[in-house]
Amino acid sequence: MRRRLVGRDTGIGRDLAGKRITLVGDILHSRVARSNVDLLHTLGAEVTLVAPPTLVPVGVESWPCEVSYDLDSTLSKSDAVMLLRVQRERMNAAFFPTEREYSRRYGLDGERMAKMPEHAIVMHPGPMVRGMEITAEVADSDRCTVVEQVANGVSIRMAVLYLLLGGNEPAVSHARIEEK
């Protein structure tokens, strides 16, 4: 995110001060929403959560973010929009009328993406539900970073597992072998 919003070379060591990040979707059942809010806030970003009232957790007013129920009102101010998948497998009740209604109010399509600033990016941790929270047009656009996110996530998980399993040597050795 920082590389795309701040710049490839100038982004190193910089924070996200002044950037506006909007998280949209199933905040209630998301495993990453709260950690993202905390991390983005720590990096200086202004975070807004957008979701139906039934998908916003109790106590969210104590989180370091704003809450909105209107996606369209936040798009023009967003530097990045991070969509979250509706996690039906964690739901045991009706949290919104229909998928079509959810998509109409909270889905990101080409028309809504056009309301975002030109520099703004679209993010999604995956897996995506195309046609519900994101259209194919948006998911396949140059502004969408999903493929980068997934690739980086695999590398990060590999590095964490290596360190947790006792790796204390560099993964790549730069030692020179002396010839006899």
Short mmCIF file of C-alpha atoms in Angstrom, two decimals:
data_model
loop_
_atom_site.label_atom_id
_atom_site.label_comp_id
_atom_site.label_asym_id
_atom_site.label_seq_id
_atom_site.Cartn_x
_atom_site.Cartn_y
_atom_site.Cartn_z
CA MET A 1 0.00 0.00 0.00
CA ARG A 2 2.71 2.44 0.97
CA ARG A 3 4.66 1.79 -2.23
CA ARG A 4 1.58 2.53 -4.35
CA LEU A 5 0.40 5.57 -2.36
CA VAL A 6 3.69 7.21 -1.37
CA GLY A 7 5.96 6.07 -4.20
CA ARG A 8 8.16 3.12 -5.08
CA ASP A 9 11.48 4.73 -4.09
CA THR A 10 10.31 7.44 -1.70
CA GLY A 11 7.99 5.11 0.23
CA ILE A 12 10.77 3.29 2.07
CA GLY A 13 10.75 4.31 5.71
CA ARG A 14 7.74 6.61 5.31
CA ASP A 15 4.46 6.26 7.11
CA LEU A 16 0.90 6.72 5.86
CA ALA A 17 0.30 10.09 7.53
CA GLY A 18 -2.59 11.91 5.94
CA LYS A 19 -3.72 8.95 3.82
CA ARG A 20 -7.38 7.97 4.06
CA ILE A 21 -8.10 4.26 4.03
CA THR A 22 -11.65 2.91 3.81
CA LEU A 23 -12.43 -0.67 4.88
CA VAL A 24 -15.71 -1.91 3.43
CA GLY A 25 -17.66 -5.06 4.22
CA ASP A 26 -18.08 -7.64 6.93
CA ILE A 27 -16.25 -5.89 9.77
CA LEU A 28 -18.06 -8.01 12.38
CA HIS A 29 -16.76 -11.40 11.20
CA SER A 30 -13.44 -10.27 9.72
CA ARG A 31 -10.26 -11.60 11.27
CA VAL A 32 -8.21 -8.79 9.75
CA ALA A 33 -10.40 -5.69 10.17
CA ARG A 34 -9.38 -4.75 13.70
CA SER A 35 -5.68 -5.50 13.20
CA ASN A 36 -5.75 -3.42 10.00
CA VAL A 37 -7.44 -0.53 11.80
CA ASP A 38 -4.80 -0.63 14.55
CA LEU A 39 -1.88 -0.95 12.12
CA LEU A 40 -3.09 1.72 9.72
CA HIS A 41 -3.80 4.11 12.60
CA THR A 42 -0.32 3.45 14.03
CA LEU A 43 1.16 4.30 10.61
CA GLY A 44 -0.73 7.61 10.63
CA ALA A 45 -3.59 6.80 8.25
CA GLU A 46 -7.13 8.01 8.82
CA VAL A 47 -9.35 4.91 8.74
CA THR A 48 -13.07 4.71 7.99
CA LEU A 49 -15.14 1.54 8.30
CA VAL A 50 -18.13 1.18 5.99
CA ALA A 51 -20.67 -1.61 6.45
CA PRO A 52 -24.31 -2.31 7.10
CA PRO A 53 -25.10 -1.61 10.78
CA THR A 54 -25.60 -5.35 11.33
CA LEU A 55 -21.99 -6.06 10.25
CA VAL A 56 -20.34 -3.53 12.56
CA PRO A 57 -19.12 -4.96 15.89
CA VAL A 58 -20.33 -3.75 19.27
CA GLY A 59 -17.74 -1.45 20.80
CA VAL A 60 -16.36 -0.17 17.49
CA GLU A 61 -16.68 3.37 18.81
CA SER A 62 -13.55 2.69 20.91
CA TRP A 63 -11.49 1.78 17.83
CA PRO A 64 -9.26 4.50 16.33
CA CYS A 65 -11.46 5.02 13.26
CA GLU A 66 -14.65 6.54 11.94
CA VAL A 67 -17.73 4.49 11.00
CA SER A 68 -20.02 5.16 8.04
CA TYR A 69 -22.94 3.28 6.58
CA ASP A 70 -22.74 5.08 3.22
CA LEU A 71 -20.00 3.90 0.84
CA ASP A 72 -20.65 6.60 -1.76
CA SER A 73 -19.98 9.42 0.71
CA THR A 74 -16.47 8.10 1.48
CA LEU A 75 -15.13 7.21 -1.97
CA SER A 76 -14.10 10.68 -3.14
CA LYS A 77 -11.93 11.10 -0.02
CA SER A 78 -10.29 7.64 -0.07
CA ASP A 79 -6.67 6.98 -1.02
CA ALA A 80 -7.32 3.25 -0.73
CA VAL A 81 -10.48 1.18 -0.48
CA MET A 82 -10.00 -2.24 1.11
CA LEU A 83 -12.92 -4.57 0.54
CA LEU A 84 -13.63 -7.43 2.94
CA ARG A 85 -15.45 -10.61 1.98
CA VAL A 86 -18.87 -11.27 3.47
CA GLN A 87 -18.19 -14.39 5.54
CA ARG A 88 -21.41 -16.36 5.27
CA GLU A 89 -19.79 -19.38 6.91
CA ARG A 90 -19.50 -17.42 10.17
CA MET A 91 -23.07 -16.11 10.07
CA ASN A 92 -25.94 -17.84 11.78
CA ALA A 93 -28.56 -15.18 11.04
CA ALA A 94 -29.60 -12.79 8.28
CA PHE A 95 -27.28 -9.77 8.48
CA PHE A 96 -28.64 -8.13 5.32
CA PRO A 97 -31.69 -8.76 3.10
CA THR A 98 -30.07 -10.26 -0.03
CA GLU A 99 -26.71 -10.46 -1.80
CA ARG A 100 -28.14 -8.21 -4.49
CA GLU A 101 -29.08 -5.55 -1.91
CA TYR A 102 -25.63 -5.81 -0.28
CA SER A 103 -23.93 -5.41 -3.66
CA ARG A 104 -26.11 -2.44 -4.55
CA ARG A 105 -25.20 -0.57 -1.35
CA TYR A 106 -21.69 -1.81 -0.51
CA GLY A 107 -20.24 -3.40 -3.65
CA LEU A 108 -17.49 -1.67 -5.63
CA ASP A 109 -18.18 -1.42 -9.34
CA GLY A 110 -16.72 0.67 -12.14
CA GLU A 111 -19.12 3.54 -11.56
CA ARG A 112 -18.15 3.78 -7.91
CA MET A 113 -14.44 3.35 -8.65
CA ALA A 114 -14.70 6.37 -10.99
CA LYS A 115 -15.69 8.47 -7.94
CA MET A 116 -12.37 7.66 -6.27
CA PRO A 117 -9.35 9.95 -6.79
CA GLU A 118 -7.20 8.86 -9.76
CA HIS A 119 -4.30 7.82 -7.50
CA ALA A 120 -6.51 5.69 -5.22
CA ILE A 121 -6.09 1.93 -5.12
CA VAL A 122 -8.45 -0.97 -4.50
CA MET A 123 -7.39 -3.70 -2.08
CA HIS A 124 -8.87 -7.04 -1.03
CA PRO A 125 -7.23 -9.71 1.15
CA GLY A 126 -8.94 -12.49 -0.83
CA PRO A 127 -10.70 -14.63 -1.59
CA MET A 128 -13.01 -12.31 -3.51
CA VAL A 129 -16.67 -12.87 -4.21
CA ARG A 130 -16.87 -11.35 -7.69
CA GLY A 131 -20.22 -9.80 -8.40
CA MET A 132 -21.06 -9.23 -4.75
CA GLU A 133 -18.43 -7.07 -3.06
CA ILE A 134 -16.39 -6.37 -6.20
CA THR A 135 -17.12 -6.52 -9.91
CA ALA A 136 -14.81 -8.20 -12.42
CA GLU A 137 -14.16 -4.78 -13.98
CA VAL A 138 -12.73 -3.47 -10.70
CA ALA A 139 -10.96 -6.70 -9.68
CA ASP A 140 -9.15 -6.85 -13.03
CA SER A 141 -8.28 -3.13 -13.20
CA ASP A 142 -4.77 -1.71 -12.88
CA ARG A 143 -5.84 0.00 -9.64
CA CYS A 144 -6.56 -3.33 -7.91
CA THR A 145 -3.68 -4.75 -5.85
CA VAL A 146 -5.11 -8.17 -4.98
CA VAL A 147 -2.50 -10.19 -6.88
CA GLU A 148 0.31 -8.24 -5.16
CA GLN A 149 -1.34 -8.69 -1.77
CA VAL A 150 -1.66 -12.44 -2.18
CA ALA A 151 1.93 -12.84 -3.43
CA ASN A 152 3.31 -10.73 -0.59
CA GLY A 153 1.18 -12.62 1.93
CA VAL A 154 2.72 -15.94 0.87
CA SER A 155 6.26 -14.56 1.21
CA ILE A 156 5.55 -13.06 4.61
CA ARG A 157 4.00 -16.31 5.90
CA MET A 158 7.02 -18.27 4.67
CA ALA A 159 9.40 -15.90 6.47
CA VAL A 160 7.40 -16.02 9.71
CA LEU A 161 7.22 -19.83 9.64
CA TYR A 162 10.97 -20.03 8.99
CA LEU A 163 11.70 -17.86 12.02
CA LEU A 164 9.16 -19.65 14.23
CA LEU A 165 10.60 -23.04 13.34
CA GLY A 166 13.99 -22.02 14.65
CA GLY A 167 15.58 -20.43 11.65
CA ASN A 168 18.30 -18.13 12.84
CA GLU A 169 20.61 -18.29 9.86
CA PRO A 170 20.02 -16.12 6.81
CA ALA A 171 17.97 -17.92 4.19
CA VAL A 172 20.61 -16.99 1.61
CA SER A 173 24.26 -17.27 2.54
CA HIS A 174 26.70 -14.76 1.12
CA ALA A 175 29.79 -16.51 2.47
CA ARG A 176 32.52 -17.13 -0.09
CA ILE A 177 34.08 -20.52 -0.40
CA GLU A 178 37.84 -20.26 -0.54
CA GLU A 179 39.54 -22.27 -3.27
CA LYS A 180 42.55 -24.43 -2.39
#
